[in-house]
mmCIF file of C-alpha atoms and ligand atoms in Angstrom:
data_model
loop_
_atom_site.group_PDB
_atom_site.id
_atom_site.type_symbol
_atom_site.label_atom_id
_atom_site.label_comp_id
_atom_site.label_asym_id
_atom_site.label_seq_id
_atom_site.Cartn_x
_atom_site.Cartn_y
_atom_site.Cartn_z
ATOM 1 C CA MET A 1 -27.329 43.856 -31.540
ATOM 2 C CA THR A 2 -26.049 42.302 -28.370
ATOM 3 C CA ALA A 3 -22.365 43.490 -28.484
ATOM 4 C CA PRO A 4 -21.675 44.768 -24.910
ATOM 5 C CA LEU A 5 -22.015 48.338 -23.966
ATOM 6 C CA VAL A 6 -18.690 50.087 -23.741
ATOM 7 C CA ASP A 7 -18.318 53.879 -23.242
ATOM 8 C CA PRO A 8 -15.801 56.276 -24.992
ATOM 9 C CA PHE A 9 -13.384 55.812 -22.278
ATOM 10 C CA HIS A 10 -13.154 51.782 -22.742
ATOM 11 C CA ARG A 11 -15.340 51.453 -19.526
ATOM 12 C CA ALA A 12 -17.798 48.598 -19.933
ATOM 13 C CA VAL A 13 -21.381 49.493 -18.641
ATOM 14 C CA THR A 14 -22.282 46.200 -16.535
ATOM 15 C CA TYR A 15 -24.222 47.842 -13.859
ATOM 16 C CA LEU A 16 -27.723 49.441 -13.849
ATOM 17 C CA ARG A 17 -29.316 51.503 -10.981
ATOM 18 C CA VAL A 18 -32.830 51.818 -11.743
ATOM 19 C CA SER A 19 -35.315 54.153 -9.890
ATOM 20 C CA VAL A 20 -38.900 52.775 -9.761
ATOM 21 C CA THR A 21 -40.662 55.612 -7.927
ATOM 22 C CA ASP A 22 -39.671 59.352 -7.033
ATOM 23 C CA ARG A 23 -41.961 59.032 -3.850
ATOM 24 C CA CYS A 24 -40.844 58.113 -0.357
ATOM 25 C CA ASP A 25 -42.273 57.604 3.048
ATOM 26 C CA PHE A 26 -39.532 59.695 4.474
ATOM 27 C CA ARG A 27 -38.334 63.079 3.898
ATOM 28 C CA CYS A 28 -34.501 63.138 4.803
ATOM 29 C CA SER A 29 -33.377 66.542 5.102
ATOM 30 C CA TYR A 30 -30.340 66.070 2.689
ATOM 31 C CA CYS A 31 -32.269 64.281 0.273
ATOM 32 C CA MET A 32 -35.856 66.020 -0.203
ATOM 33 C CA ALA A 33 -37.354 69.254 0.660
ATOM 34 C CA GLU A 34 -40.238 68.780 3.231
ATOM 35 C CA HIS A 35 -43.165 69.593 0.805
ATOM 36 C CA MET A 36 -42.034 67.646 -2.426
ATOM 37 C CA THR A 37 -43.976 67.556 -5.602
ATOM 38 C CA PHE A 38 -44.192 64.382 -7.009
ATOM 39 C CA LEU A 39 -44.567 63.035 -10.429
ATOM 40 C CA PRO A 40 -47.930 62.398 -11.942
ATOM 41 C CA ARG A 41 -48.230 58.674 -11.930
ATOM 42 C CA LYS A 42 -48.849 58.609 -15.669
ATOM 43 C CA GLU A 43 -45.479 59.976 -16.095
ATOM 44 C CA LEU A 44 -44.052 56.829 -14.511
ATOM 45 C CA LEU A 45 -42.848 53.874 -16.425
ATOM 46 C CA SER A 46 -45.172 50.832 -15.997
ATOM 47 C CA LEU A 47 -44.031 47.899 -14.385
ATOM 48 C CA GLU A 48 -43.976 46.241 -17.780
ATOM 49 C CA GLU A 49 -42.035 49.112 -19.468
ATOM 50 C CA LEU A 50 -39.614 48.769 -16.400
ATOM 51 C CA ASP A 51 -39.372 44.979 -17.182
ATOM 52 C CA ARG A 52 -38.826 45.796 -21.122
ATOM 53 C CA LEU A 53 -36.174 48.343 -20.417
ATOM 54 C CA CYS A 54 -34.083 46.467 -17.714
ATOM 55 C CA SER A 55 -34.470 43.111 -19.968
ATOM 56 C CA ALA A 56 -32.970 45.106 -22.923
ATOM 57 C CA PHE A 57 -29.975 46.487 -20.787
ATOM 58 C CA ILE A 58 -29.467 42.825 -19.436
ATOM 59 C CA ARG A 59 -29.264 41.534 -23.051
ATOM 60 C CA LEU A 60 -26.744 44.218 -23.635
ATOM 61 C CA GLY A 61 -24.428 42.932 -20.886
ATOM 62 C CA VAL A 62 -25.557 44.557 -17.539
ATOM 63 C CA ARG A 63 -24.788 41.793 -14.820
ATOM 64 C CA LYS A 64 -25.969 43.807 -11.965
ATOM 65 C CA LEU A 65 -29.329 45.507 -11.229
ATOM 66 C CA ARG A 66 -29.989 47.737 -8.449
ATOM 67 C CA VAL A 67 -33.535 48.794 -7.721
ATOM 68 C CA THR A 68 -33.922 52.145 -5.856
ATOM 69 C CA GLY A 69 -35.698 55.440 -5.771
ATOM 70 C CA GLY A 70 -37.088 57.315 -3.944
ATOM 71 C CA GLU A 71 -38.012 54.298 -1.797
ATOM 72 C CA PRO A 72 -38.524 51.337 -4.167
ATOM 73 C CA LEU A 73 -40.643 49.300 -1.804
ATOM 74 C CA VAL A 74 -43.380 51.820 -1.473
ATOM 75 C CA ARG A 75 -44.077 51.414 -5.363
ATOM 76 C CA LYS A 76 -47.443 49.505 -5.766
ATOM 77 C CA ASP A 77 -46.903 46.088 -6.668
ATOM 78 C CA ILE A 78 -43.186 46.421 -6.800
ATOM 79 C CA MET A 79 -42.557 42.610 -5.759
ATOM 80 C CA THR A 80 -44.272 41.772 -9.509
ATOM 81 C CA PHE A 81 -41.158 43.512 -10.930
ATOM 82 C CA PHE A 82 -38.671 41.788 -8.597
ATOM 83 C CA ARG A 83 -40.391 38.376 -9.634
ATOM 84 C CA ALA A 84 -40.130 39.132 -13.242
ATOM 85 C CA MET A 85 -36.425 40.244 -13.014
ATOM 86 C CA SER A 86 -35.543 36.890 -10.995
ATOM 87 C CA ARG A 87 -36.027 35.191 -14.337
ATOM 88 C CA HIS A 88 -32.947 36.561 -15.408
ATOM 89 C CA LEU A 89 -31.108 35.355 -12.420
ATOM 90 C CA ASP A 90 -32.464 31.802 -13.299
ATOM 91 C CA SER A 91 -31.132 32.128 -16.675
ATOM 92 C CA GLY A 92 -27.626 33.028 -15.641
ATOM 93 C CA ALA A 93 -27.818 36.523 -17.736
ATOM 94 C CA LEU A 94 -28.009 38.500 -14.457
ATOM 95 C CA GLU A 95 -25.573 37.997 -11.624
ATOM 96 C CA GLU A 96 -27.068 39.975 -9.170
ATOM 97 C CA LEU A 97 -30.569 41.723 -8.345
ATOM 98 C CA THR A 98 -30.273 43.916 -5.465
ATOM 99 C CA LEU A 99 -31.959 47.143 -3.730
ATOM 100 C CA THR A 100 -31.055 50.165 -1.750
ATOM 101 C CA THR A 101 -34.027 51.105 0.644
ATOM 102 C CA ASN A 102 -34.562 52.982 4.050
ATOM 103 C CA GLY A 103 -35.813 49.734 5.499
ATOM 104 C CA SER A 104 -39.144 50.802 6.599
ATOM 105 C CA GLN A 105 -41.084 48.109 4.524
ATOM 106 C CA LEU A 106 -38.549 45.148 4.890
ATOM 107 C CA ARG A 107 -40.540 43.362 7.486
ATOM 108 C CA ARG A 108 -43.375 43.092 4.951
ATOM 109 C CA PHE A 109 -40.861 42.355 2.077
ATOM 110 C CA ALA A 110 -37.641 40.398 3.115
ATOM 111 C CA ARG A 111 -39.031 37.118 2.563
ATOM 112 C CA GLN A 112 -40.512 37.623 -0.659
ATOM 113 C CA LEU A 113 -37.323 39.509 -1.859
ATOM 114 C CA ALA A 114 -35.152 36.477 -0.986
ATOM 115 C CA ALA A 115 -37.483 34.241 -2.803
ATOM 116 C CA CYS A 116 -36.905 36.499 -5.803
ATOM 117 C CA GLY A 117 -33.166 35.590 -5.550
ATOM 118 C CA VAL A 118 -32.254 38.965 -3.846
ATOM 119 C CA ARG A 119 -29.105 38.127 -1.694
ATOM 120 C CA ARG A 120 -28.080 41.516 -0.298
ATOM 121 C CA VAL A 121 -29.970 44.818 0.583
ATOM 122 C CA ASN A 122 -28.378 48.145 1.175
ATOM 123 C CA VAL A 123 -30.128 49.690 4.029
ATOM 124 C CA SER A 124 -29.600 53.494 4.749
ATOM 125 C CA LEU A 125 -29.021 54.409 8.523
ATOM 126 C CA ASP A 126 -27.786 57.503 9.508
ATOM 127 C CA THR A 127 -27.935 57.390 13.225
ATOM 128 C CA LEU A 128 -28.963 54.837 16.356
ATOM 129 C CA ASP A 129 -30.794 57.673 18.016
ATOM 130 C CA ALA A 130 -34.512 57.674 17.924
ATOM 131 C CA GLN A 131 -34.976 61.225 18.046
ATOM 132 C CA LYS A 132 -32.094 62.111 15.738
ATOM 133 C CA PHE A 133 -33.445 59.586 13.321
ATOM 134 C CA ALA A 134 -36.942 61.415 13.359
ATOM 135 C CA ARG A 135 -35.275 64.802 12.836
ATOM 136 C CA ILE A 136 -33.252 63.726 9.771
ATOM 137 C CA THR A 137 -35.613 61.733 8.153
ATOM 138 C CA ARG A 138 -38.775 63.775 9.121
ATOM 139 C CA TRP A 139 -41.140 61.215 8.863
ATOM 140 C CA GLY A 140 -39.396 57.937 9.734
ATOM 141 C CA ARG A 141 -39.592 55.981 12.936
ATOM 142 C CA LEU A 142 -36.028 54.209 13.826
ATOM 143 C CA ALA A 143 -37.887 51.252 15.661
ATOM 144 C CA GLN A 144 -39.316 50.485 12.383
ATOM 145 C CA VAL A 145 -36.337 50.487 10.329
ATOM 146 C CA LEU A 146 -34.529 48.265 13.019
ATOM 147 C CA ASP A 147 -37.184 46.002 12.845
ATOM 148 C CA GLY A 148 -36.860 45.617 8.896
ATOM 149 C CA ILE A 149 -33.375 45.079 9.218
ATOM 150 C CA ASP A 150 -34.034 42.301 11.554
ATOM 151 C CA ALA A 151 -36.307 40.843 9.162
ATOM 152 C CA ALA A 152 -33.963 40.997 6.255
ATOM 153 C CA THR A 153 -31.369 39.222 8.444
ATOM 154 C CA GLU A 154 -34.069 36.405 9.516
ATOM 155 C CA ALA A 155 -34.791 36.028 5.741
ATOM 156 C CA GLY A 156 -31.053 35.403 4.932
ATOM 157 C CA LEU A 157 -30.414 38.529 3.309
ATOM 158 C CA ARG A 158 -26.954 40.061 3.714
ATOM 159 C CA VAL A 159 -27.250 43.664 4.944
ATOM 160 C CA LYS A 160 -24.923 46.564 4.179
ATOM 161 C CA ILE A 161 -25.514 49.725 6.132
ATOM 162 C CA ASN A 162 -25.100 53.072 4.168
ATOM 163 C CA THR A 163 -24.562 56.360 6.386
ATOM 164 C CA VAL A 164 -24.411 59.761 5.069
ATOM 165 C CA ALA A 165 -21.266 61.482 7.152
ATOM 166 C CA LEU A 166 -23.051 64.590 8.506
ATOM 167 C CA LYS A 167 -21.117 67.320 10.414
ATOM 168 C CA GLY A 168 -22.666 68.129 13.660
ATOM 169 C CA PHE A 169 -25.182 65.353 13.304
ATOM 170 C CA ASN A 170 -23.367 61.908 13.395
ATOM 171 C CA GLU A 171 -19.910 62.564 13.832
ATOM 172 C CA ASP A 172 -20.436 61.882 17.817
ATOM 173 C CA GLU A 173 -21.850 58.285 16.753
ATOM 174 C CA LEU A 174 -18.905 57.312 14.606
ATOM 175 C CA PHE A 175 -17.682 54.572 16.853
ATOM 176 C CA ALA A 176 -21.074 53.491 18.202
ATOM 177 C CA LEU A 177 -22.291 53.090 14.144
ATOM 178 C CA VAL A 178 -19.292 50.907 13.667
ATOM 179 C CA GLU A 179 -19.691 48.602 16.712
ATOM 180 C CA TRP A 180 -23.175 48.154 15.861
ATOM 181 C CA CYS A 181 -22.590 46.979 12.402
ATOM 182 C CA GLY A 182 -19.649 44.956 13.502
ATOM 183 C CA ALA A 183 -21.650 43.193 16.251
ATOM 184 C CA ARG A 184 -24.304 42.302 13.613
ATOM 185 C CA GLY A 185 -21.730 41.343 10.600
ATOM 186 C CA PHE A 186 -22.768 44.197 8.468
ATOM 187 C CA ASP A 187 -20.621 45.759 6.112
ATOM 188 C CA LEU A 188 -20.914 49.830 6.576
ATOM 189 C CA THR A 189 -20.282 52.488 3.948
ATOM 190 C CA PHE A 190 -19.998 56.289 4.568
ATOM 191 C CA ILE A 191 -21.172 58.536 1.959
ATOM 192 C CA GLU A 192 -20.287 62.267 1.715
ATOM 193 C CA VAL A 193 -23.363 64.499 1.271
ATOM 194 C CA MET A 194 -23.708 65.506 -2.492
ATOM 195 C CA PRO A 195 -25.291 68.598 -4.005
ATOM 196 C CA MET A 196 -28.267 67.443 -5.593
ATOM 197 C CA GLY A 197 -31.673 69.100 -5.748
ATOM 198 C CA GLU A 198 -33.057 72.157 -3.554
ATOM 199 C CA VAL A 199 -33.479 71.254 0.035
ATOM 200 C CA GLU A 200 -33.854 73.435 3.069
ATOM 201 C CA GLY A 201 -30.493 74.271 4.991
ATOM 202 C CA ASP A 202 -27.016 74.393 3.359
ATOM 203 C CA ARG A 203 -25.034 71.310 2.300
ATOM 204 C CA LEU A 204 -21.654 72.974 2.810
ATOM 205 C CA ASP A 205 -22.456 73.269 6.371
ATOM 206 C CA GLN A 206 -23.228 69.413 6.615
ATOM 207 C CA PHE A 207 -20.386 68.068 4.637
ATOM 208 C CA TRP A 208 -18.010 66.213 6.718
ATOM 209 C CA PRO A 209 -15.019 65.017 4.380
ATOM 210 C CA LEU A 210 -14.469 61.360 4.811
ATOM 211 C CA VAL A 211 -10.770 62.110 5.013
ATOM 212 C CA ASP A 212 -11.528 63.395 8.318
ATOM 213 C CA LEU A 213 -13.915 60.555 9.433
ATOM 214 C CA ARG A 214 -11.240 58.067 8.508
ATOM 215 C CA ALA A 215 -8.562 59.833 10.614
ATOM 216 C CA ARG A 216 -10.880 59.468 13.671
ATOM 217 C CA LEU A 217 -11.525 55.961 12.833
ATOM 218 C CA ALA A 218 -7.837 55.095 12.883
ATOM 219 C CA GLU A 219 -7.603 56.593 16.404
ATOM 220 C CA ARG A 220 -9.379 53.588 17.558
ATOM 221 C CA TRP A 221 -8.691 50.913 15.107
ATOM 222 C CA THR A 222 -5.873 49.707 12.773
ATOM 223 C CA LEU A 223 -7.271 50.337 9.072
ATOM 224 C CA VAL A 224 -5.710 48.065 6.333
ATOM 225 C CA ASP A 225 -6.496 49.123 2.712
ATOM 226 C CA VAL A 226 -8.604 46.447 0.930
ATOM 227 C CA PRO A 227 -7.370 46.439 -2.657
ATOM 228 C CA GLU A 228 -10.178 44.612 -4.203
ATOM 229 C CA ARG A 229 -12.604 47.000 -6.161
ATOM 230 C CA THR A 230 -16.175 46.372 -7.308
ATOM 231 C CA GLY A 231 -16.273 48.642 -10.082
ATOM 232 C CA GLY A 232 -18.017 51.194 -7.688
ATOM 233 C CA PRO A 233 -17.006 54.334 -6.326
ATOM 234 C CA ALA A 234 -16.304 52.949 -2.913
ATOM 235 C CA ARG A 235 -12.881 52.233 -1.480
ATOM 236 C CA TYR A 236 -12.823 49.858 1.336
ATOM 237 C CA VAL A 237 -10.608 49.347 4.648
ATOM 238 C CA ARG A 238 -10.704 46.439 6.945
ATOM 239 C CA LEU A 239 -10.532 47.234 10.721
ATOM 240 C CA SER A 240 -7.601 44.409 11.755
ATOM 241 C CA GLU A 241 -8.902 44.124 15.260
ATOM 242 C CA THR A 242 -12.677 43.121 14.316
ATOM 243 C CA GLY A 243 -12.307 42.023 10.599
ATOM 244 C CA GLN A 244 -15.082 44.449 9.506
ATOM 245 C CA ARG A 245 -14.973 46.079 6.224
ATOM 246 C CA ILE A 246 -15.681 49.833 6.163
ATOM 247 C CA GLY A 247 -16.442 51.668 2.767
ATOM 248 C CA PHE A 248 -15.999 55.120 1.919
ATOM 249 C CA ILE A 249 -17.755 57.059 -1.081
ATOM 250 C CA THR A 250 -16.028 60.393 -1.418
ATOM 251 C CA PRO A 251 -17.442 62.101 -4.367
ATOM 252 C CA LEU A 252 -16.457 65.358 -3.125
ATOM 253 C CA SER A 253 -13.053 65.027 -1.505
ATOM 254 C CA HIS A 254 -11.846 62.491 -4.208
ATOM 255 C CA ASN A 255 -13.510 61.209 -6.985
ATOM 256 C CA PHE A 256 -13.151 57.531 -8.432
ATOM 257 C CA CYS A 257 -14.933 58.144 -11.706
ATOM 258 C CA GLU A 258 -12.209 56.663 -13.900
ATOM 259 C CA SER A 259 -13.562 53.141 -13.169
ATOM 260 C CA CYS A 260 -17.043 53.783 -13.418
ATOM 261 C CA ASN A 261 -19.145 50.940 -14.909
ATOM 262 C CA ARG A 262 -22.647 52.129 -14.152
ATOM 263 C CA VAL A 263 -25.703 54.012 -15.512
ATOM 264 C CA ARG A 264 -29.074 55.160 -14.028
ATOM 265 C CA LEU A 265 -32.299 55.053 -15.080
ATOM 266 C CA THR A 266 -35.255 57.399 -13.646
ATOM 267 C CA CYS A 267 -38.446 56.085 -12.888
ATOM 268 C CA THR A 268 -40.001 58.185 -15.966
ATOM 269 C CA GLY A 269 -37.431 56.196 -18.260
ATOM 270 C CA GLN A 270 -34.432 59.029 -18.616
ATOM 271 C CA LEU A 271 -30.995 57.456 -18.757
ATOM 272 C CA TYR A 272 -28.501 59.381 -16.789
ATOM 273 C CA MET A 273 -25.011 58.386 -17.897
ATOM 274 C CA CYS A 274 -23.588 60.042 -14.850
ATOM 275 C CA LEU A 275 -25.104 60.816 -11.254
ATOM 276 C CA GLY A 276 -23.554 64.075 -11.437
ATOM 277 C CA GLN A 277 -24.285 65.531 -14.843
ATOM 278 C CA ASP A 278 -27.297 66.886 -16.419
ATOM 279 C CA ASP A 279 -27.116 64.938 -19.669
ATOM 280 C CA ASP A 280 -29.965 62.406 -20.202
ATOM 281 C CA ALA A 281 -31.407 60.380 -22.916
ATOM 282 C CA ASP A 282 -35.259 59.855 -23.212
ATOM 283 C CA LEU A 283 -35.617 55.993 -23.539
ATOM 284 C CA ARG A 284 -39.379 56.184 -22.415
ATOM 285 C CA ALA A 285 -40.181 58.139 -25.718
ATOM 286 C CA VAL A 286 -38.368 55.368 -27.879
ATOM 287 C CA LEU A 287 -40.100 52.405 -25.950
ATOM 288 C CA ARG A 288 -43.482 53.979 -26.415
ATOM 289 C CA ALA A 289 -42.864 54.815 -29.863
ATOM 290 C CA ASN A 290 -41.900 51.384 -30.768
ATOM 291 C CA PRO A 291 -44.112 48.970 -29.114
ATOM 292 C CA GLY A 292 -42.948 45.406 -30.020
ATOM 293 C CA ASP A 293 -39.721 46.302 -31.458
ATOM 294 C CA ASP A 294 -36.531 46.788 -29.314
ATOM 295 C CA ALA A 295 -34.105 47.548 -31.811
ATOM 296 C CA PRO A 296 -34.732 51.458 -31.960
ATOM 297 C CA LEU A 297 -34.397 51.029 -27.971
ATOM 298 C CA VAL A 298 -31.085 49.182 -28.353
ATOM 299 C CA GLU A 299 -29.850 52.066 -30.630
ATOM 300 C CA ALA A 300 -30.892 55.024 -28.528
ATOM 301 C CA ILE A 301 -29.206 52.996 -25.236
ATOM 302 C CA ARG A 302 -25.947 52.448 -27.369
ATOM 303 C CA ARG A 303 -25.888 56.379 -28.532
ATOM 304 C CA ALA A 304 -26.481 57.431 -24.874
ATOM 305 C CA ILE A 305 -23.756 55.361 -23.555
ATOM 306 C CA ALA A 306 -21.356 56.886 -26.616
ATOM 307 C CA ARG A 307 -22.163 60.279 -24.599
ATOM 308 C CA LYS A 308 -21.165 58.872 -21.124
ATOM 309 C CA PRO A 309 -18.853 61.738 -19.581
ATOM 310 C CA LYS A 310 -15.595 60.852 -18.005
ATOM 311 C CA GLY A 311 -16.780 62.040 -14.457
ATOM 312 C CA HIS A 312 -18.778 64.675 -12.322
ATOM 313 C CA ASP A 313 -18.094 68.076 -11.525
ATOM 314 C CA PHE A 314 -19.080 68.326 -7.809
ATOM 315 C CA ASP A 315 -16.709 70.370 -5.726
ATOM 316 C CA TYR A 316 -17.228 72.329 -2.144
ATOM 317 C CA SER A 317 -13.779 73.701 -2.350
ATOM 318 C CA ARG A 318 -13.298 77.577 -2.119
ATOM 319 C CA SER A 319 -15.923 77.397 0.468
ATOM 320 C CA ARG A 320 -18.852 77.435 -2.078
ATOM 321 C CA VAL A 321 -20.624 74.667 -3.609
ATOM 322 C CA ARG A 322 -20.219 74.002 -7.547
ATOM 323 C CA GLY A 323 -21.110 71.472 -10.002
ATOM 324 C CA GLU A 324 -24.538 70.705 -8.254
ATOM 325 C CA VAL A 325 -27.341 69.139 -10.414
ATOM 326 C CA GLY A 326 -30.925 70.435 -10.025
ATOM 327 C CA ARG A 327 -32.794 67.051 -9.736
ATOM 328 C CA HIS A 328 -32.972 65.464 -6.043
ATOM 329 C CA MET A 329 -31.110 62.158 -5.406
ATOM 330 C CA SER A 330 -34.570 60.462 -5.223
ATOM 331 C CA VAL A 331 -34.908 61.185 -9.083
ATOM 332 C CA THR A 332 -31.635 59.257 -10.250
ATOM 333 C CA GLY A 333 -31.630 57.058 -7.076
ATOM 334 C CA GLY A 334 -28.417 57.034 -4.913
HETATM 335 N N1 SAM B 1 -34.914 55.444 -0.023
HETATM 336 C C1 SAM B 1 -33.568 54.534 -0.276
HETATM 337 C C2 SAM B 1 -32.818 54.970 0.614
HETATM 338 O O1 SAM B 1 -32.962 56.023 1.451
HETATM 339 O O2 SAM B 1 -31.806 54.023 0.782
HETATM 340 C C3 SAM B 1 -33.298 54.688 -1.850
HETATM 341 C C4 SAM B 1 -33.098 55.817 -2.265
HETATM 342 S S1 SAM B 1 -31.930 56.949 -1.744
HETATM 343 C C5 SAM B 1 -32.050 58.577 -2.620
HETATM 344 C C6 SAM B 1 -30.225 56.275 -1.808
HETATM 345 C C7 SAM B 1 -29.162 56.656 -1.130
HETATM 346 O O3 SAM B 1 -28.869 58.077 -1.264
HETATM 347 C C8 SAM B 1 -29.329 56.757 0.346
HETATM 348 O O4 SAM B 1 -28.378 55.901 0.905
HETATM 349 C C9 SAM B 1 -29.185 58.284 0.785
HETATM 350 O O5 SAM B 1 -28.711 58.596 1.918
HETATM 351 C C10 SAM B 1 -28.532 58.826 -0.320
HETATM 352 N N2 SAM B 1 -28.622 60.269 -0.605
HETATM 353 C C11 SAM B 1 -30.069 61.090 -0.694
HETATM 354 N N3 SAM B 1 -29.426 62.316 -0.823
HETATM 355 C C12 SAM B 1 -28.235 62.372 -0.710
HETATM 356 C C13 SAM B 1 -27.316 63.606 -1.150
HETATM 357 N N4 SAM B 1 -27.605 64.502 -1.079
HETATM 358 N N5 SAM B 1 -25.705 63.453 -0.775
HETATM 359 C C14 SAM B 1 -25.483 61.799 -0.570
HETATM 360 N N6 SAM B 1 -26.077 60.967 -0.528
HETATM 361 C C15 SAM B 1 -27.542 60.985 -0.547
HETATM 362 FE FE1 SF4 B 2 -36.465 58.936 0.895
HETATM 363 FE FE2 SF4 B 2 -34.099 57.495 0.690
HETATM 364 FE FE3 SF4 B 2 -34.506 60.231 0.007
HETATM 365 FE FE4 SF4 B 2 -34.502 59.609 2.628
HETATM 366 S S1 SF4 B 2 -32.657 59.089 1.200
HETATM 367 S S2 SF4 B 2 -36.029 60.549 1.540
HETATM 368 S S3 SF4 B 2 -35.245 57.466 2.463
HETATM 369 S S4 SF4 B 2 -35.317 58.366 -1.111
#
């Protein structure tokens, strides 16, 4: 019952990303439409159900749990869930409990997160210009996020910044973002914009291939490839002059699915074996049909992992978007 999860391509699944809500206090233009319809609350897994599901994955060998959304820190009582998961850190079953956040609520929660054993947070930040920030997030305030990042640092959390590379939006801030992170000791990862969910505007217009971004970086710094791999999709370089680490997530221009070790659980209990494919498994139905008995749940998880595909099919070549998926990033989490 507890044999590890291995997919048909011999990849061990040791990393679960769980979206705890589809809601958010921002409306980033590449992520959400301005007027989103969110799920009725009864559709969501309760915190107890989230606990039961995540704990089942941890028993099956998941070592790293990333909490995401939507904005995870706007889910009511979310600290109850973090506190519950910290027992798996204490027992040694879980190596890392972490989250991806827009940072708006970190002033309120950073200390509590640290007390739950969270050591690192990923904060999404696409610009350091307050007006541009308001434009891209529609509802966000840069000052609040920067204050949240300060709160995370004060609480002893390591901060990694995630920046979506957007043509015509943050190209001119490339060096400023790198220097800002360097001065604070933050790692920085750039992400190519992915075709997920209907939004206003055209993603192809926004697409800034990271090979171009990398070439721009090389005009100012010496980039040294970092061989170490985290099992994730990012590739890293170190800037020799500053020692800073910069990551690149390039699902479009170059995909690294062959070493994928992760699966994603939505806030309604659908398990997606790949971010870029539509196949899913309804774990909520199994969970609710079998209260008090996890054996059918474990079986359903194993059947799902046996269907994990080799990779995604995102493609912007030939000047049109292909391989897109209908759901928004906020459903499966980034
Ligand atoms: N709200 C949290 C945040 O913004 O960090 C967590 C969820 S958000 C969906 C996770 C990550 O996905 C963010 O870094 C965001 O920039 C990224 N993201 C959202 N839509 C995207 C898209 N279409 N292509 C690439 N990245 C996207
Ligand atoms: Fe919200 Fe994160 Fe999506 Fe922005 S990227 S709308 S902060 S879920």
